[in-house]
N, CA, C and O of each residue as an XYZ file, in Angstrom:
368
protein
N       3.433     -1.310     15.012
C       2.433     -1.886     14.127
C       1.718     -3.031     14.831
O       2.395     -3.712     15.601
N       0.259     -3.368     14.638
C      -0.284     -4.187     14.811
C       0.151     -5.784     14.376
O       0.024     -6.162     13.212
N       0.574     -6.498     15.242
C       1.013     -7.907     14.804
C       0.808     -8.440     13.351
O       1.544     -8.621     12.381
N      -0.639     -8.627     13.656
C      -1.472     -9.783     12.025
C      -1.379     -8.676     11.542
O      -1.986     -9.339     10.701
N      -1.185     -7.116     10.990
C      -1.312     -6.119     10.068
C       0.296     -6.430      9.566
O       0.721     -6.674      8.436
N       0.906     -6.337     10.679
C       2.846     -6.420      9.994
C       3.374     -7.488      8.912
O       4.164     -7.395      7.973
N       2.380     -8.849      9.592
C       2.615     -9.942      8.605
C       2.024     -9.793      7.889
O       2.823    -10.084      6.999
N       1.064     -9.523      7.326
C       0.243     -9.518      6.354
C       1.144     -8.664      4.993
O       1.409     -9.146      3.892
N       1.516     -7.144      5.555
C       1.892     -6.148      4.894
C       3.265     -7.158      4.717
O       3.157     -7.620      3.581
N       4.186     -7.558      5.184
C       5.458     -7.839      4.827
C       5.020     -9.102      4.079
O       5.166     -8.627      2.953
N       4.603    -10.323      3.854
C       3.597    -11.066      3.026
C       3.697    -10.668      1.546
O       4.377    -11.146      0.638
N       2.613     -9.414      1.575
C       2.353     -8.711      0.585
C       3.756     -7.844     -0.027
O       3.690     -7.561     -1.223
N       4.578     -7.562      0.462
C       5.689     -6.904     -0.060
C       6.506     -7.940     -1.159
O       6.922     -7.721     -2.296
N       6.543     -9.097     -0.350
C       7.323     -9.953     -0.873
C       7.008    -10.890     -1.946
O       7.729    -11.691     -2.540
N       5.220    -10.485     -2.111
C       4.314    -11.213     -3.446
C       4.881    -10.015     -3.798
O       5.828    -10.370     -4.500
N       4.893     -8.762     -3.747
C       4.957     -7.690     -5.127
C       6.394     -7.329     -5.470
O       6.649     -6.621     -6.444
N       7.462     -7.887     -4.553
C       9.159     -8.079     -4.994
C       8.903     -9.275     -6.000
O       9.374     -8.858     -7.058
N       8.513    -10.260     -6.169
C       8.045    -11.483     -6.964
C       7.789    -10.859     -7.979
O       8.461    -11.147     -8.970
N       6.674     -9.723     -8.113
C       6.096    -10.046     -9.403
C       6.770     -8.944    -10.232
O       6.501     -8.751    -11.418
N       7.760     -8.158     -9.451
C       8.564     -7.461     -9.672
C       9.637     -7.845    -10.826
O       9.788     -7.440    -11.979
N      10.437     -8.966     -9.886
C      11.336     -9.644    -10.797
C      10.599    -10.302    -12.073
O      11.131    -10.715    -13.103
N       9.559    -10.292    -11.813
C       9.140    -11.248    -13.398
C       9.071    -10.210    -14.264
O       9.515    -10.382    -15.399
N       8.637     -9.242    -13.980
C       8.292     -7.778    -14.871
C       9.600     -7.439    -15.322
O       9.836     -7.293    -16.522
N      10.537     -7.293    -14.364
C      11.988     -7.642    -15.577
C      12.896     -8.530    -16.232
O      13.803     -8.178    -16.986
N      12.544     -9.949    -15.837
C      12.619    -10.681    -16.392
C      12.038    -10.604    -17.828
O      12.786    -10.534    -18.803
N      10.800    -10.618    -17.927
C       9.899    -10.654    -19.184
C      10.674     -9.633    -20.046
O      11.235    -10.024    -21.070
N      10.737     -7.948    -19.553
C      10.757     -7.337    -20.630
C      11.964     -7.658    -20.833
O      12.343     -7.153    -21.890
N      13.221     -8.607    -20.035
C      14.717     -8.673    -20.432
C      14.305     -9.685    -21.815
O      15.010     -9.688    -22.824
N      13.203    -10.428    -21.696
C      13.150    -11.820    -22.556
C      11.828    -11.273    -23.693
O      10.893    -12.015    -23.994
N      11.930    -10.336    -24.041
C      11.057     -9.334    -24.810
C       9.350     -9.952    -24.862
O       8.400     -9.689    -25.599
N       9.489    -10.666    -23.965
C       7.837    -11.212    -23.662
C       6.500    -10.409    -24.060
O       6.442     -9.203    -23.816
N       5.520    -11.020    -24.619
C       4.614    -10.309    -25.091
C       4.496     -8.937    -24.387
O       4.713     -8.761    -23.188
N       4.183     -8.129    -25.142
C       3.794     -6.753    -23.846
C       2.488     -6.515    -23.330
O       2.248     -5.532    -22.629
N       1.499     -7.498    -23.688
C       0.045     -7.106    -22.838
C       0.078     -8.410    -22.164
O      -1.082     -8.705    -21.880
N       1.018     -9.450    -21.730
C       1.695    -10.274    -20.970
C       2.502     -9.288    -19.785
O       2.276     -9.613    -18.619
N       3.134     -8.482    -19.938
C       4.151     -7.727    -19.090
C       3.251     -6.290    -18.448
O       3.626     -5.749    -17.408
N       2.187     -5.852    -19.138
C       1.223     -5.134    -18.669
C       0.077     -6.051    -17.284
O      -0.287     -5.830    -16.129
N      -0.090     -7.010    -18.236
C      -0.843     -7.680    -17.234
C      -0.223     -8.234    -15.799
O      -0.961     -8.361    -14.822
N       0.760     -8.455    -15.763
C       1.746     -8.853    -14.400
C       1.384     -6.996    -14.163
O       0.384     -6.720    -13.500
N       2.173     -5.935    -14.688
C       2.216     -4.959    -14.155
C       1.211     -3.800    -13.172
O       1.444     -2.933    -12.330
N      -0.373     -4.554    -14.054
C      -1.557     -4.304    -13.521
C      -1.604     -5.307    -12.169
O      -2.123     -4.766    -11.192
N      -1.303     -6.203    -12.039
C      -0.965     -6.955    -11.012
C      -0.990     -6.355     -9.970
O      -1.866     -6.132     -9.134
N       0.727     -5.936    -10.142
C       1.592     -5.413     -8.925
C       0.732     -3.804     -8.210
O       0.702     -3.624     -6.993
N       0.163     -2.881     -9.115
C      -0.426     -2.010     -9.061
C      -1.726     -2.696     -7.814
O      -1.922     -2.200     -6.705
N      -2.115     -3.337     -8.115
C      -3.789     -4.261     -7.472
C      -2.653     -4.404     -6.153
O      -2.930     -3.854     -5.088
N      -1.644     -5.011     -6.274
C      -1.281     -5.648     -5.211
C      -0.565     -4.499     -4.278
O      -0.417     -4.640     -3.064
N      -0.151     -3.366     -5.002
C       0.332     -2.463     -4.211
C      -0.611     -1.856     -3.358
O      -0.114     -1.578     -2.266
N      -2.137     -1.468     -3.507
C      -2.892     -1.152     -3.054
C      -3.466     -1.878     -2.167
O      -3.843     -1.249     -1.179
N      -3.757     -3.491     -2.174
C      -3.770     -4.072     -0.906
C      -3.036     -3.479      0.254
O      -3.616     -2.986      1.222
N      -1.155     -3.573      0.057
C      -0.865     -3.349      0.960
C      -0.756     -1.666      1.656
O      -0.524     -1.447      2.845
N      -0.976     -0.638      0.639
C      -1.553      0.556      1.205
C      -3.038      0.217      1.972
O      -3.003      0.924      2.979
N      -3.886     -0.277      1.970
C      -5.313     -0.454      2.220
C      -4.843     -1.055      3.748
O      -5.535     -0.686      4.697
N      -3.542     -2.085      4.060
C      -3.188     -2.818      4.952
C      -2.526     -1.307      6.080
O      -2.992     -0.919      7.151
N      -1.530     -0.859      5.435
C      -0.476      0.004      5.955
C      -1.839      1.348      6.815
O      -1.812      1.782      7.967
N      -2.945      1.683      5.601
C      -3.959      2.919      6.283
C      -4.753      2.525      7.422
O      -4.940      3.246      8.403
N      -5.328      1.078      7.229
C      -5.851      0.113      8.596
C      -4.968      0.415      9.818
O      -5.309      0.956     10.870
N      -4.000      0.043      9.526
C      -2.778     -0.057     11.224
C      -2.746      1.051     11.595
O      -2.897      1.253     12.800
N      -2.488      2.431     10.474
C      -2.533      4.198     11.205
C      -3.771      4.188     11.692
O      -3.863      4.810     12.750
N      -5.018      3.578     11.202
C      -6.312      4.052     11.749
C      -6.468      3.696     13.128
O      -6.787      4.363     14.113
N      -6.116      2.271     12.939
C      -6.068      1.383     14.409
C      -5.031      1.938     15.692
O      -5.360      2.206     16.848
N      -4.148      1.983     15.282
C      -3.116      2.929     16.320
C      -2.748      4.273     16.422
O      -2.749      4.714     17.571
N      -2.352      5.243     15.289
C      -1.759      6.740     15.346
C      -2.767      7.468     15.601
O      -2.796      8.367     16.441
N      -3.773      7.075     14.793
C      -4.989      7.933     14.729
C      -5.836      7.693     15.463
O      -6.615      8.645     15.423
N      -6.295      6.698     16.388
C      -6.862      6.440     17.401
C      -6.424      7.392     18.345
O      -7.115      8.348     18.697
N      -5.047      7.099     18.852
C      -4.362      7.864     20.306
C      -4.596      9.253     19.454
O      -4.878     10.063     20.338
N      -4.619      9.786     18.486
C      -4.570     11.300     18.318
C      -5.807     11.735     18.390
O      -5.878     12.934     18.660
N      -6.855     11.164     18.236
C      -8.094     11.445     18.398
C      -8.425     11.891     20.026
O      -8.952     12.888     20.521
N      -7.757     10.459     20.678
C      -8.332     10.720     21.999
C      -7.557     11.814     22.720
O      -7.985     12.463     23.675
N      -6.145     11.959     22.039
C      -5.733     13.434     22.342
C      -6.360     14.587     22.248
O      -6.213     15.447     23.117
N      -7.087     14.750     21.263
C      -7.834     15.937     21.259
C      -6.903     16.845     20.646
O      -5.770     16.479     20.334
N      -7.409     18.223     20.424
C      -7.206     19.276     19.999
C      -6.125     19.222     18.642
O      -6.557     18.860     17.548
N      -4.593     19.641     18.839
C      -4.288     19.359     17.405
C      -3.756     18.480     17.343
O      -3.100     18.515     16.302
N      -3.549     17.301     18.036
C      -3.368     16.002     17.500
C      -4.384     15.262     16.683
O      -4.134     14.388     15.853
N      -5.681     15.769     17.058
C      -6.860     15.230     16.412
C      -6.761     16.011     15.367
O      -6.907     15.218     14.437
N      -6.562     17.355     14.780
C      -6.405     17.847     13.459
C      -5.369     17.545     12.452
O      -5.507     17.406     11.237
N      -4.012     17.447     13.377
C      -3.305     16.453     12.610
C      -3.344     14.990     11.665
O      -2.896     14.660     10.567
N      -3.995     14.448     12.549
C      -4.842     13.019     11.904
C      -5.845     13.020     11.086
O      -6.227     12.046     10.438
N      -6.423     14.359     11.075
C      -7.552     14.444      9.923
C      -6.956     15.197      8.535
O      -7.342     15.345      7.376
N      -5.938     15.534      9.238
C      -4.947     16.433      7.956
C      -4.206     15.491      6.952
O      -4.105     15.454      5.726
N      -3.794     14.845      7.855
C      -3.244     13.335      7.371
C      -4.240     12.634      6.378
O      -4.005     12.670      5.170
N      -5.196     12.087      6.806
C      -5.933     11.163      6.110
C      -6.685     11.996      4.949
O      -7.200     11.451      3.972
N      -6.681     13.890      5.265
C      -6.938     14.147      3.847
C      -5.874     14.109      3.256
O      -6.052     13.676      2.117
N      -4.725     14.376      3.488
C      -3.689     14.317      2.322
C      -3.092     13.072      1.535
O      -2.374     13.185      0.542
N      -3.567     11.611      2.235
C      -3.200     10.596      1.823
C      -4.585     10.704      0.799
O      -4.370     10.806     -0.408
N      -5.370     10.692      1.072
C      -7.039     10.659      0.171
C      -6.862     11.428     -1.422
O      -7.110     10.974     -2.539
N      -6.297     12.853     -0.971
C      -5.975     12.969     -1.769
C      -4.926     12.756     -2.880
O      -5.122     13.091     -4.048
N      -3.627     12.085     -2.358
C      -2.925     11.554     -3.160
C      -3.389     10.800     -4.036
O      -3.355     10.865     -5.265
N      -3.988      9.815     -3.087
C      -4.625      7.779     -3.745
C      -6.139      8.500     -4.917
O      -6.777      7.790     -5.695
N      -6.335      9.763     -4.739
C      -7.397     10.093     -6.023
C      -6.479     11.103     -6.904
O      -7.100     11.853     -7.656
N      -5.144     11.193     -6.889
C      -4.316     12.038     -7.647
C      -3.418     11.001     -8.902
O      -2.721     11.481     -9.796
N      -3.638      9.632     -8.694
C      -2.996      9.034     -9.299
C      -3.520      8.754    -10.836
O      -4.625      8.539    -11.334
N      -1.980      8.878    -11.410
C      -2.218      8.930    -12.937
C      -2.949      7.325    -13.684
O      -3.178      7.255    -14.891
């Protein structure tokens, strides 16, 4: 992994372990529930930063060298980035 991409992403893991524990905290302490939605919409926002972080570093490194590989390493990497594409537009 790219240095400033690793910190960043591990950063971000450890804001969304945070907001984690509050999300069960709250519902242990029956806390409003559009209080416990709203942290939960949170973590969702924040999970996607660090996917947005994690697809940067494959672009920057895996998929770079597979490109300049050519042939099916370069189809591999395009296979890839459709199947992640399509996941991140599959979500409920």
């Amino acid at each position: 992994m790219i240095e400033d991409i690793k910190k960043r992403a591990l950063h971000r893991t450890k804001i969304i372990e945070g907001q984690l524990r509050g999300i069960e905290k709250m519902i242990e302490n029956e806390d409003y529930c559009v209080d416990i939605i709203t942290l939960s919409l949170a973590v969702q926002k924040s999970l996607a930063s660090l996917n947005k972080l994690l697809v940067e570093n494959h672009l920057r490194t895996h998929v770079s060298h597979q490109y300049e590989a050519g042939g099916e390493e370069r189809e591999a990497a395009v296979a890839e980035l459709v199947r992640i594409f399509e996941l991140s537009n599959n979500r409920s």
